Short mmCIF file of C-alpha atoms and ligand atoms in Angstrom, two decimals:
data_model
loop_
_atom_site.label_atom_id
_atom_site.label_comp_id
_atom_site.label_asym_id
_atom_site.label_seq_id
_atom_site.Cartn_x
_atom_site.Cartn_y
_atom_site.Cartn_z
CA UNK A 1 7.43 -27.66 13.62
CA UNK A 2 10.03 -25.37 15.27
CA UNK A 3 12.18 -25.70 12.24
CA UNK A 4 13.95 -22.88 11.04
CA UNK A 5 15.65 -21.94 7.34
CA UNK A 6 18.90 -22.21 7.08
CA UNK A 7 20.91 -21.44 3.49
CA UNK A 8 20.54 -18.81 1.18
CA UNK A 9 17.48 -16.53 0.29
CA UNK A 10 16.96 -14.78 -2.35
CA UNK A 11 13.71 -12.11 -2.46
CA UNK A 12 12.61 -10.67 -6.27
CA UNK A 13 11.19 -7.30 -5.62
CA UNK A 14 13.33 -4.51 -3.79
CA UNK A 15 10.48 -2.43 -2.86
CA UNK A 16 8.31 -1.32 -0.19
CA UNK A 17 7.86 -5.35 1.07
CA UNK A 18 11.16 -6.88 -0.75
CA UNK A 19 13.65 -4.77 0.70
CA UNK A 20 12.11 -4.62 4.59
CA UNK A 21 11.65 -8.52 4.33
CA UNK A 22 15.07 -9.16 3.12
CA UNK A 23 16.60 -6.71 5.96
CA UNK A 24 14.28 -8.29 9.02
CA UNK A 25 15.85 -12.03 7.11
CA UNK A 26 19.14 -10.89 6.78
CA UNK A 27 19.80 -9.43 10.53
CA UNK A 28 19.19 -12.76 11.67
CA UNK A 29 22.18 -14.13 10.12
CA UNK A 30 20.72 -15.02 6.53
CA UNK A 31 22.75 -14.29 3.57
CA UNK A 32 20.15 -12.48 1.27
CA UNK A 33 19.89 -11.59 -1.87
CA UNK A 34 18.00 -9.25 -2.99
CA UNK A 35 17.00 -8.85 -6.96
CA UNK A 36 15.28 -6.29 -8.59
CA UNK A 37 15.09 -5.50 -12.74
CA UNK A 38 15.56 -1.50 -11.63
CA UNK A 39 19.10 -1.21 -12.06
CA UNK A 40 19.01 2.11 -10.20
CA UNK A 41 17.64 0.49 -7.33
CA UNK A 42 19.31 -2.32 -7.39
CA UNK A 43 22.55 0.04 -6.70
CA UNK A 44 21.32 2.13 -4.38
CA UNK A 45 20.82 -1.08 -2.18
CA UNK A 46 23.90 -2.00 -3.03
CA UNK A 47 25.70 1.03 -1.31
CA UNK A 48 23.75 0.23 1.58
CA UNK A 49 21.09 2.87 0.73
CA UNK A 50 16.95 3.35 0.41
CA UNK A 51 15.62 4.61 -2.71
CA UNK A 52 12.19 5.41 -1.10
CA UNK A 53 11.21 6.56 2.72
CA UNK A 54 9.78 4.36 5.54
CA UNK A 55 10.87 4.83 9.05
CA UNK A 56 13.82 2.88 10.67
CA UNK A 57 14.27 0.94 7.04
CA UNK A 58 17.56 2.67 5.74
CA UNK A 59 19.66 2.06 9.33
CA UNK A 60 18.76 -1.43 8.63
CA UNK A 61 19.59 -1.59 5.27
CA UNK A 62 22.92 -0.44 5.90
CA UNK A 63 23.75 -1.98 8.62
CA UNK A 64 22.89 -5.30 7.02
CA UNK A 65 24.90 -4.52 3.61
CA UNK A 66 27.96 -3.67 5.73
CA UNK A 67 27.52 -7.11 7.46
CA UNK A 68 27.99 -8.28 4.04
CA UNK A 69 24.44 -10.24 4.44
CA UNK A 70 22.46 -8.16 2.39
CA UNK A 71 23.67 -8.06 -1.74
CA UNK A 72 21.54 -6.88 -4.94
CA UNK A 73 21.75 -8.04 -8.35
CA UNK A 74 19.80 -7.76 -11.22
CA UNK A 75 20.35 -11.88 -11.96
CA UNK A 76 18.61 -14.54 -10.29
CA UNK A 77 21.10 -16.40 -7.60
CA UNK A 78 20.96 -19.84 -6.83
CA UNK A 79 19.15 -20.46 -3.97
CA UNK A 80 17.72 -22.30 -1.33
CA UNK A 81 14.46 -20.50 -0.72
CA UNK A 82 12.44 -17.74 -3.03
CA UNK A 83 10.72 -14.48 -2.13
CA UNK A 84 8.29 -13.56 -4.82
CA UNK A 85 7.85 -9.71 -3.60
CA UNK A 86 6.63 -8.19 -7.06
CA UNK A 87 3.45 -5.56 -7.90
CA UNK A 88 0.47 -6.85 -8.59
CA UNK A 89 -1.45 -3.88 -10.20
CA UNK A 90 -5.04 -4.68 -11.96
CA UNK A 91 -5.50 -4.28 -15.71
CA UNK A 92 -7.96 -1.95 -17.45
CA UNK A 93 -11.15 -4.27 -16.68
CA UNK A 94 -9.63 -4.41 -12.86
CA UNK A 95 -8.58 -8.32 -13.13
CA UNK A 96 -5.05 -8.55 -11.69
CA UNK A 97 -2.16 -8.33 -14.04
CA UNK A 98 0.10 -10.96 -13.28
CA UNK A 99 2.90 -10.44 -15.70
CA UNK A 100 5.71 -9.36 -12.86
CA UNK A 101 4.50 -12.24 -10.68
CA UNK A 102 4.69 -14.68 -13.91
CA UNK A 103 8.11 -13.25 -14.45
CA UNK A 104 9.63 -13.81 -11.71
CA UNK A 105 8.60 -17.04 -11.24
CA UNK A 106 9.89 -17.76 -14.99
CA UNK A 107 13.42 -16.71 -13.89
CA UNK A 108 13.35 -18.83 -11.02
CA UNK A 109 12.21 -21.63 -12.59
CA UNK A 110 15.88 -22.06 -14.38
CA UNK A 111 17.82 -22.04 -10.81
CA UNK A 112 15.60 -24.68 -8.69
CA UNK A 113 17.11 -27.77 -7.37
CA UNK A 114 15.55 -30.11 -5.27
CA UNK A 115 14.13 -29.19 -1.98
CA UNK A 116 14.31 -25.20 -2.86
CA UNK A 117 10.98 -23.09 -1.55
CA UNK A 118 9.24 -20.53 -3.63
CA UNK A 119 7.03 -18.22 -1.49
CA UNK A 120 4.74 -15.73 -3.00
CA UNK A 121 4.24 -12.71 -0.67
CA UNK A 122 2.45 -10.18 -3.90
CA UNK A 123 -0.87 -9.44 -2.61
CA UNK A 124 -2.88 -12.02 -5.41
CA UNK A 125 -6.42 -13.43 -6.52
CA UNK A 126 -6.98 -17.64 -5.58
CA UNK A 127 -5.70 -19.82 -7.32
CA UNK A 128 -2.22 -17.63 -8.23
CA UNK A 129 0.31 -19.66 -6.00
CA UNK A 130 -1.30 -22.95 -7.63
CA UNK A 131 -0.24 -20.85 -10.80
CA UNK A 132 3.38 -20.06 -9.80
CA UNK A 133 3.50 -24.13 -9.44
CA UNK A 134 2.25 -24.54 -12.41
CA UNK A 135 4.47 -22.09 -14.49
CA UNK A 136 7.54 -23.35 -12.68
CA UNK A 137 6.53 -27.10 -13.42
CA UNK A 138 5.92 -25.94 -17.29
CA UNK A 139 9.41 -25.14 -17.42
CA UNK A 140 11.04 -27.80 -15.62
CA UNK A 141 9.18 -30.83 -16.09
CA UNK A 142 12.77 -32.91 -14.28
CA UNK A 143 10.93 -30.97 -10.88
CA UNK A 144 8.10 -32.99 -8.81
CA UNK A 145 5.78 -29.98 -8.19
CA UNK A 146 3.24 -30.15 -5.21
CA UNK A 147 0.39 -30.41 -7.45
CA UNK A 148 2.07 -33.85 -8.80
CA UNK A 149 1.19 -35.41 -5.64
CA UNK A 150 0.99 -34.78 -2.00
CA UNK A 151 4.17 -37.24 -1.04
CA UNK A 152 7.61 -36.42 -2.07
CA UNK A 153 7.55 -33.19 -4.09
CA UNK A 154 11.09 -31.22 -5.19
CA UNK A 155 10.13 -27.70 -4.56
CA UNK A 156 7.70 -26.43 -1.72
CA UNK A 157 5.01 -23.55 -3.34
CA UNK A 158 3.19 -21.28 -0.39
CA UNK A 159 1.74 -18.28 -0.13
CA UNK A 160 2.69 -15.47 2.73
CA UNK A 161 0.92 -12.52 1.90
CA UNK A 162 2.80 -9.02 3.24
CA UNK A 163 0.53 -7.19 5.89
CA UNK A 164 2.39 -4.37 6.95
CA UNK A 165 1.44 -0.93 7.01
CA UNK A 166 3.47 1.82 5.15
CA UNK A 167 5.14 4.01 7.89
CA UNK A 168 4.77 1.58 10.35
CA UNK A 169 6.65 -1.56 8.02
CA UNK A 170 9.81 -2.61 10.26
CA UNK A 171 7.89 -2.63 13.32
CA UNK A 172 4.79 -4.33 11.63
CA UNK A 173 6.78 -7.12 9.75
CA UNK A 174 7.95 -8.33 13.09
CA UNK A 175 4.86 -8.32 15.32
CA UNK A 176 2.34 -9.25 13.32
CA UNK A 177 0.66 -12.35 12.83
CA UNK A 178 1.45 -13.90 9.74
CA UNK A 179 -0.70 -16.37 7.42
CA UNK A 180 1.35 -19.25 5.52
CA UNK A 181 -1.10 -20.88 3.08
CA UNK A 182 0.99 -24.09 0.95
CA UNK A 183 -0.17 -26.08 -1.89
CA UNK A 184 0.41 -28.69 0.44
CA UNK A 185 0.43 -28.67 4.78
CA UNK A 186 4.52 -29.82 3.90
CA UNK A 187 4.74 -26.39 1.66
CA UNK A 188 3.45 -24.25 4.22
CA UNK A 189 5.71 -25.93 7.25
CA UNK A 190 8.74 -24.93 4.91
CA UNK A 191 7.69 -21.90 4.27
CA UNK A 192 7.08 -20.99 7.93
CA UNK A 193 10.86 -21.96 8.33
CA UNK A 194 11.54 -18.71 6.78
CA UNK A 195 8.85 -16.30 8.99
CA UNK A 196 10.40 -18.17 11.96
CA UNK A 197 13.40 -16.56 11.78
CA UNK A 198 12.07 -13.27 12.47
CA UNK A 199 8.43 -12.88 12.81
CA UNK A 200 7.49 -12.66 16.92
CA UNK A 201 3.26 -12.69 15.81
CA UNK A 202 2.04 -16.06 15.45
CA UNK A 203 2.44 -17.97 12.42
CA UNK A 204 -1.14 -19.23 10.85
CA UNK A 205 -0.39 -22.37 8.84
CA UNK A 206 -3.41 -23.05 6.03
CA UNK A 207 -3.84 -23.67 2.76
CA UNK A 208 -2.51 -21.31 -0.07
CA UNK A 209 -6.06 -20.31 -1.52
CA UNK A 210 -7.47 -19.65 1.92
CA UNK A 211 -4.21 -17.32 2.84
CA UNK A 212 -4.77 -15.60 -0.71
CA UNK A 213 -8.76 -14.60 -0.24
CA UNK A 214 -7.88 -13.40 3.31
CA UNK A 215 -5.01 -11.03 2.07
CA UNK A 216 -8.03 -9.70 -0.17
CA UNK A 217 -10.17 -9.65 2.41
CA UNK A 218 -8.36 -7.97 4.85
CA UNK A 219 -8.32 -4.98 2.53
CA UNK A 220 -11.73 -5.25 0.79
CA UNK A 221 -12.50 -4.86 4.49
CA UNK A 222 -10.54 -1.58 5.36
CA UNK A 223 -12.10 -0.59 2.02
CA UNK A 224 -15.99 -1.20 2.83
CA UNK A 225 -15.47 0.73 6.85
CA UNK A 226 -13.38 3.94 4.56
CA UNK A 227 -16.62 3.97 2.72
CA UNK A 228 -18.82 3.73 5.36
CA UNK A 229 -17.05 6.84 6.88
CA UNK A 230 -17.04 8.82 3.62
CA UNK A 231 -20.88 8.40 2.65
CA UNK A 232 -21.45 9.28 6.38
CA UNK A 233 -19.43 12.39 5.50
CA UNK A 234 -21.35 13.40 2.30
CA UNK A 235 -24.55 12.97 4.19
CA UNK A 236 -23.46 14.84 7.00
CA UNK A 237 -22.37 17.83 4.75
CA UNK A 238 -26.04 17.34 2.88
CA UNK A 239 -27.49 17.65 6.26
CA UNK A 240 -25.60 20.30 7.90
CA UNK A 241 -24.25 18.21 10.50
CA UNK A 242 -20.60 18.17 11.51
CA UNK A 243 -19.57 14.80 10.56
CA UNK A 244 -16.47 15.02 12.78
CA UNK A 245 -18.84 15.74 15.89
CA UNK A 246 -21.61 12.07 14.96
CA UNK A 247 -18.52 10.28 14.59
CA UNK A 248 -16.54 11.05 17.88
CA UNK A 249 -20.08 10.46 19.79
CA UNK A 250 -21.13 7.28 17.74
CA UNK A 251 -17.47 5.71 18.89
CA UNK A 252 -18.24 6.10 22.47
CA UNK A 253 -20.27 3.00 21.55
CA UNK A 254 -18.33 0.16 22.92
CA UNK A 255 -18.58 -1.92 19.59
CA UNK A 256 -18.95 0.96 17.51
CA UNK A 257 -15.61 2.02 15.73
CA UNK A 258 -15.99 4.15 12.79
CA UNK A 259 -13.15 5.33 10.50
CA UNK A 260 -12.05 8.86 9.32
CA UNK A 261 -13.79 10.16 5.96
CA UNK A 262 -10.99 11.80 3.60
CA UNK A 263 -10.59 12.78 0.05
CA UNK A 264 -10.66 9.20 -0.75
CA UNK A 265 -8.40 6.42 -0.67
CA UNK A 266 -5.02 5.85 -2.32
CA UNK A 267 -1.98 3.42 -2.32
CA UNK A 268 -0.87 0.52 -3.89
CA UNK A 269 -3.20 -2.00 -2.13
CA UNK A 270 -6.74 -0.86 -0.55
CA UNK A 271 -8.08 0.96 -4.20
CA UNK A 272 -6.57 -2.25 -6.19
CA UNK A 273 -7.54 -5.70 -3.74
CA UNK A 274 -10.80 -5.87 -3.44
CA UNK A 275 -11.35 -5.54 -7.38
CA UNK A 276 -9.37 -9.24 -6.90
CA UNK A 277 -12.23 -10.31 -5.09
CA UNK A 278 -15.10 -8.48 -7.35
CA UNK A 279 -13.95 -10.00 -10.41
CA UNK A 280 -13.44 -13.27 -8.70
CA UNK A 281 -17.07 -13.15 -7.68
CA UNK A 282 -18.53 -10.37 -9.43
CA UNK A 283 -22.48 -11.23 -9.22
CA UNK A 284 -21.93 -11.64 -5.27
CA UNK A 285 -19.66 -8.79 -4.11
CA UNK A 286 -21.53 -6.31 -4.60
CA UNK A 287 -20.93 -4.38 -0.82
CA UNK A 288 -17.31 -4.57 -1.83
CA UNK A 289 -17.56 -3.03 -5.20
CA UNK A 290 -19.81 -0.31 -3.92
CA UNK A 291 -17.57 0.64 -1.60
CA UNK A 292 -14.86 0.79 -4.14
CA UNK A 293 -16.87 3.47 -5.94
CA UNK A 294 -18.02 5.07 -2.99
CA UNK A 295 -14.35 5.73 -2.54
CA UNK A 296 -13.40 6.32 -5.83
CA UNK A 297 -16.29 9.10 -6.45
CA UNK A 298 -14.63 10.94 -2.93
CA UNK A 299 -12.07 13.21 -4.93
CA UNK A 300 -14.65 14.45 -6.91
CA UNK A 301 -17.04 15.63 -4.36
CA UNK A 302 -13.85 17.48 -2.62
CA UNK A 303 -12.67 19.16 -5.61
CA UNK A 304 -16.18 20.31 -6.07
CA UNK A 305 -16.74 21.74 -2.91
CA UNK A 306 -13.11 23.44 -3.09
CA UNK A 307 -14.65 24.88 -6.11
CA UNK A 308 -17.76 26.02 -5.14
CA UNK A 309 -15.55 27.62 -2.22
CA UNK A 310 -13.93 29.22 -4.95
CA UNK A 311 -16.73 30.83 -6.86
CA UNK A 312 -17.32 33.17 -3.49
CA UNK A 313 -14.40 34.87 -4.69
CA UNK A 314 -13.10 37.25 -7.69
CA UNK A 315 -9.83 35.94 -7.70
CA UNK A 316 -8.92 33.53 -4.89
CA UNK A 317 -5.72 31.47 -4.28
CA UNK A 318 -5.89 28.04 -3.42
CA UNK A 319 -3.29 26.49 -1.06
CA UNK A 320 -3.85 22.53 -1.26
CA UNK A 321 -1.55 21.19 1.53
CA UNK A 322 -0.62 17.58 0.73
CA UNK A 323 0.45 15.22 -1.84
CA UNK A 324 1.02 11.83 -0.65
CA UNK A 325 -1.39 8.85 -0.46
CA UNK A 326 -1.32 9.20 3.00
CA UNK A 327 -0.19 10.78 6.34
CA UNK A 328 3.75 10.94 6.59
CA UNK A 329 5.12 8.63 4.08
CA UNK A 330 6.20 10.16 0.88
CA UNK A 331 4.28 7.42 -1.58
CA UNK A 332 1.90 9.05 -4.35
CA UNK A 333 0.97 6.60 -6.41
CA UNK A 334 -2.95 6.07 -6.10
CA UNK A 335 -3.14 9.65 -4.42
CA UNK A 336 -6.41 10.66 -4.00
CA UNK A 337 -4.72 14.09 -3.19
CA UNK A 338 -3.35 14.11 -5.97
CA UNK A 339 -6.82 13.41 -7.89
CA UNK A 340 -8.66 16.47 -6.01
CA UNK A 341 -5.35 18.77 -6.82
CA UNK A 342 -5.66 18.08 -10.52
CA UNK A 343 -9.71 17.98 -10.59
CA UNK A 344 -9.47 21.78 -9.21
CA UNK A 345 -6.71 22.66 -11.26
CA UNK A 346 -9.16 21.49 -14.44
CA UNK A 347 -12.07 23.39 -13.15
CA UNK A 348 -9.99 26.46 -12.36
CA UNK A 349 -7.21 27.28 -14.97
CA UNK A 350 -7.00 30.73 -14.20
CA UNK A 351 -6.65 29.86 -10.40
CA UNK A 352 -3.09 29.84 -8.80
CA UNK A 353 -3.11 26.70 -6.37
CA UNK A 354 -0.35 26.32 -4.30
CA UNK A 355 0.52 22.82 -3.42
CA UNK A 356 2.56 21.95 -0.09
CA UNK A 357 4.25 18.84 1.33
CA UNK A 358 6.76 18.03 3.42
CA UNK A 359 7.65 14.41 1.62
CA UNK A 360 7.34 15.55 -1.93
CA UNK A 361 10.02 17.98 -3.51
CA UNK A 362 8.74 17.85 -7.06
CA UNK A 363 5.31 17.90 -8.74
CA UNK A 364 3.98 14.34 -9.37
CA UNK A 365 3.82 13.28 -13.23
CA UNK A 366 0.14 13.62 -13.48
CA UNK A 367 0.15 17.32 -11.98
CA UNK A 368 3.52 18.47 -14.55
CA UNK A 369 1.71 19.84 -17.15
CA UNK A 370 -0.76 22.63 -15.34
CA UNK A 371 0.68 26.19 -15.67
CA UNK A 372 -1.34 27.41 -12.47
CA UNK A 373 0.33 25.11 -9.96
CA UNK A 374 2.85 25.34 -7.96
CA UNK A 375 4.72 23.82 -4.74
CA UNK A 376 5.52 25.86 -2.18
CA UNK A 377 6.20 25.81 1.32
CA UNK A 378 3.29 25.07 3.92
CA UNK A 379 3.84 28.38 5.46
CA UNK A 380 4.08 30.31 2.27
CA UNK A 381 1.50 28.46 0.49
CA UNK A 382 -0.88 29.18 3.87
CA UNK A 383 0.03 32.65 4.00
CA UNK A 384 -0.84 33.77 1.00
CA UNK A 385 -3.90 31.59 0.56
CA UNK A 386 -7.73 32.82 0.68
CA UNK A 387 -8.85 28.89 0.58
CA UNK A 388 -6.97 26.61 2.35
CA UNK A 389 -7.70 22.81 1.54
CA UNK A 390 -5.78 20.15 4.03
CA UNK A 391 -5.56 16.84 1.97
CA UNK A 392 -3.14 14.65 4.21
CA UNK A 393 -2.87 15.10 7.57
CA UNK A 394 0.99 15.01 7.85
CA UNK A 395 2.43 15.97 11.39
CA UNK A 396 3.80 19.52 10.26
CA UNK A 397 0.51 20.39 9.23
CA UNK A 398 -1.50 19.43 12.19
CA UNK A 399 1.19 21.47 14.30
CA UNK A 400 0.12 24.46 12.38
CA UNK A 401 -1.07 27.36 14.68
CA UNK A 402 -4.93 28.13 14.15
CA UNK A 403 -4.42 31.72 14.51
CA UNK A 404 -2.17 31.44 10.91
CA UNK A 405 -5.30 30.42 9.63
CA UNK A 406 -7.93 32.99 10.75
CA UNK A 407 -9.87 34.75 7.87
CA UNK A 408 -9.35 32.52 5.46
CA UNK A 409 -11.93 29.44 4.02
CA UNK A 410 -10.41 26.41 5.77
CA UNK A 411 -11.15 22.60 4.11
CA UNK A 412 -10.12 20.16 6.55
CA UNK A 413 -10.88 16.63 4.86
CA UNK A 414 -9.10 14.77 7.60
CA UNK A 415 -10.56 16.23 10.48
CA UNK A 416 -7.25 16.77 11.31
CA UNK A 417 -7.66 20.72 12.67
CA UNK A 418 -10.80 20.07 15.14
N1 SAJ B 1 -7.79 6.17 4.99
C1 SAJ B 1 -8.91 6.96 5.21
N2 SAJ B 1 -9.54 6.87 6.43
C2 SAJ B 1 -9.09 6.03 7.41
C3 SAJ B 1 -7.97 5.23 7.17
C4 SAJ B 1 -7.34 5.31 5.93
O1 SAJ B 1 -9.34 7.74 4.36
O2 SAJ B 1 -9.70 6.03 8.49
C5 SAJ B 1 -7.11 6.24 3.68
C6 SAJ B 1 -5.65 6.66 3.79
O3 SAJ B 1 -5.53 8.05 3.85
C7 SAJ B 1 -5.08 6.07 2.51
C8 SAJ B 1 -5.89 4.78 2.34
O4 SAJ B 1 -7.04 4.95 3.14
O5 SAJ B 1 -5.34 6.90 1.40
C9 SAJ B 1 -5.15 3.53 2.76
O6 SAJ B 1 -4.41 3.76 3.94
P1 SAJ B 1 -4.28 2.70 5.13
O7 SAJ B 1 -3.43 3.30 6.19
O8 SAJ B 1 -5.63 2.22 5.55
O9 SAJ B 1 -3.62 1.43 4.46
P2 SAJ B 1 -2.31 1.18 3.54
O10 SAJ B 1 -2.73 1.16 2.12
O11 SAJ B 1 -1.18 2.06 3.92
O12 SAJ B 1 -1.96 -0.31 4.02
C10 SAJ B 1 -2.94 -1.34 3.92
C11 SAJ B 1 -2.99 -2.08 5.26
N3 SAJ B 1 -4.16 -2.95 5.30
C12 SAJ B 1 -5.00 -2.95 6.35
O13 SAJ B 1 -4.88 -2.21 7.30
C13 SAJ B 1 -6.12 -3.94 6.30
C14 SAJ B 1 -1.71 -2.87 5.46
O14 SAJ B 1 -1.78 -3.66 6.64
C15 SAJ B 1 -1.46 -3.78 4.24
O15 SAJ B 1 -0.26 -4.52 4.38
C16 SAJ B 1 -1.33 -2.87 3.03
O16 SAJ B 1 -2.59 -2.19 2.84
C17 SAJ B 1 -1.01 -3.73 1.82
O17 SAJ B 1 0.15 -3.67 1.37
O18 SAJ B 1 -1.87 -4.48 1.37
#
C-alpha cells in the first residue's frame, strides 16, 4: 500500500493544474515531463518560467527546470505513468466537451507499454475515465485494458480529480486530501503511487465513477451556498435591509455559515461542473441548475443597479475597479466582472467607465471593442469617478482609504469596504 512511483512521468496540460502537479512531482526527485500543444507555453516552461500568475508557482518552476527534472515538449514521451491535465469546457447545450481529454488520451495511446498508468485529473462527467480506457484500448487492441478483466491488465486507468484553489494551488496540492477513483481497486493503488510522492492529505482510494461525481459535487456544492448568498442579497436590497449586516449575525449561528454574495461567479470550474451533473441527471437536479442561473442572472442585476445609479446623474463617470474572476489572481476567463463591465458599457455608450486592476494590464477580448472604456489606475480611475463600483475585492483595493471615497456613489458587491 505504501508503494511509491518510481520512473518517468509525463503530465499533458501545462496549465493552472499541469504545471503545479508536475513541479510538486518533480521536486521529489521525478523526472517530469511536461507537454502542452501551446508552443509558447511550452517554451516559457522550458526557460524555467510561468506564463500565468499563482503564488509561489514560478520559484518552483525554476528551480525544478534548473534541476534538470522538469522538461516541456510539444511530443508525447515515453513513459511510465500519464497525467491527463487538459480543459474540460461544456459545449453549447452545457454537456462537457471532451475533445482535449479524447486527445490526449489518443496520443498516449501510441507510447504505452505494459504496466504504464494513465491518470485523468480534468475535472469530468461519470463514466469519462471508463472512456479514456476505452479510447486507449480502441487503438491498441495488443494492450489488456482494465475493463478486459479485473486480473492481469497492461495499463492501470484512474481518476484523481485536481482540488486546489487558484491563489492558494502550491500550498493546496500538498495538504489536501486527495480522491483516487480506478477502473479497478489495482488502478487506483497505482495511481496513489504517484500522489504518494507528494501529497501530505490523506489519499481516498474508490472507484473512478464515484471520484468523478464527487469532483462535480464538490463544486455543484460551492455553486448552490454562492447562490444561496446572492438571492439573499437581491432580497435584502428588495427589502431595504443591509445584506452584509443578516449575514454577519446569521453566522454567529454555530452551524450556520453563509457565503459572500458578489457580481456572480466566474472561473474555469464552479459556472461549468455542475452543468456535468445537470445534464447527467437533468429531471433530478433541479437545486443545482437553479443555482446555476441564480448565479448566472447576478451580473445583470449589478449592471442594472450601476445603471440606475447612473441615471441620478447628467453626465457621470463610472470607475469599475476589477477585472479578474476573482480576488488576487489575474485569471478572467468566466469573469463575472467582466460581464457587469460590458453590460454597463451596452446600456451606457456615451458613459466613460474607467476600469482598474492590479493583475490585468490590457482590456480583456470581450471588452476591446467599446470606445467608452478605459483602464486606468485604481487611484486615477477613483479620483475622478462620481460612481464607484468595486467588482473584486483584490488587496489594493480593500486598503483604499474611505476618506478617497467620500461624495461619491460607492457599489461595494463584495462587501469588501464595510
Ligand atoms: N465567490 C463568491 N462568493 C463566495 C466565494 C466565491 O461570489 O463566497 C465567487 C468568486 O468570486 C469566484 C467564484 O465564486 O468568482 C469561484 O471562486 P472560488 O474561490 O469559490 O473557487 P475557484 O473557482 O477558484 O476554485 C474552485 C474550488 N472548489 C471548491 O472550493 C469546492 C477549488 O477547490 C477547485 O479545485 C476549483 O474550483 C476547480 O478547479 O475545480
Amino acid at each position: 500500500m505504501s508503494d511509491l512511483f518510481k520512473g518517468r512521468l509525463a503530465i499533458l496540460g501545462l496549465g493552472y493544474i499541469g504545471l503545479p502537479t508536475a513541479v510538486a512531482i518533480a521536486t521529489r526527485g521525478i523526472d517530469v515531463v511536461g507537454v502542452d500543444t501551446n508552443t509558447a507555453r511550452v517554451e516559457a516552461v522550458s526557460r524555467g518560467e510561468v506564463p500565468f500568475i499563482e503564488p509561489d508557482l514560478a520559484v518552483g518552476v525554476s528551480g525544478a527546470v534548473a534541476m534538470g527534472r522538469l522538461t516541456a515538449t510539444t511530443e508525447i514521451p515515453e513513459a511510465d505513468a500519464f497525467i491527463i491535465a487538459v480543459p474540460t469546457p461544456f459545449n453549447e447545450d452545457r454537456t462537457a466537451d471532451l475533445s482535449s481529454v479524447r486527445a490526449a488520451a489518443e496520443r498516449i495511446a501510441a507510447k504505452l507499454r505494459p504496466g504504464n498508468i494513465v491518470v485523468l485529473e480534468s475535472t469530468s462527467p461519470p463514466g469519462t475515465t471508463e472512456k479514456v480506457a476505452g479510447w486507449i484500448g480502441d487503438l491498441r487492441p495488443d494492450l489488456r485494458m482494465p475493463h478486459d478483466g479485473d486480473f492481469g491488465c497492461d495499463i492501470y486507468v484512474a481518476h484523481c480529480p485536481e482540488r486546489v484553489l487558484p491563489g492558494r494551488i502550491m500550498i493546496e496540492i500538498v495538504t489536501n486530501d486527495r480522491v483516487v477513483g480506478g477502473l479497478t481497486q489495482r488502478c487506483a493503488e497505482k495511481a496513489a503511487s504517484i500522489y504518494r510522492l507528494f501529497a501530505q492529505g490523506e489519499i481516498l482510494l474508490t472507484d473512478a465513477a464515484s471520484a468523478e461525481m464527487a469532483k462535480l459535487v464538490e463544486n455543484a456544492y460551492r455553486d448552490v451556498n454562492i447562490a444561496f448568498a446572492n438571492e439573499l442579497s437581491m432580497i435584502a436590497d428588495a427589502l431595504q435591509i443591509d445584506v452584509w449586516e443578516v449575514i454577519r449575525l446569521a453566522n454567529r449561528h454555530p452551524r450556520v455559515r453563509i457565503l459572500s454574495p458578489g457580481p456572480g461567479v466566474g472561473g474555469h470550474c464552479i459556472p461549468v461542473d455542475p452543468w456535468f451533473i445537470v445534464s447527467a441527471a437533468p429531471e433530478l437536479a433541479r437545486l443545482i441548475r437553479t443555482a446555476r442561473e441564480v448565479n448566472d442572472q447576478r451580473p445583470y442585476h449589478v449592471a442594472e443597479q450601476v445603471v440606475l445609479k447612473a441615471k441620478r446623474f447628467r453626465s457621470p463617470t463610472i470607475a469599475c475597479l476589477g477585472l479578474t474572476f476573482k480576488a488576487n489572481v489575474d485569471d478572467v476567463r468566466e469573469s463575472p466582472a467582466v460581464e457587469v463591465v460590458s453590460l454597463i458599457a451596452d446600456a451606457l455608450p456615451d458613459t466613460e467607465i474607467l476600469i482598474s486592476d492590479p493583475f490585468v494590464d490590457a482590456l480583456p477580448t470581450k471588452l476591446s471593442g467599446y470606445s467608452n472604456l478605459r483602464l486606468e489606475s485604481a487611484y486615477q480611475a477613483v479620483e475622478r469617478a462620481d460612481i464607484v463600483v468595486l467588482l473584486v475585492e483584490h488587496e489594493p483595493f480593500k486598503a483604499i482609504r474611505q476618506n478617497r471615497l467620500g461624495g461619491k456613489v460607492v457599489y461595494d458587491t463584495r462587501g469588501a469596504w464595510r
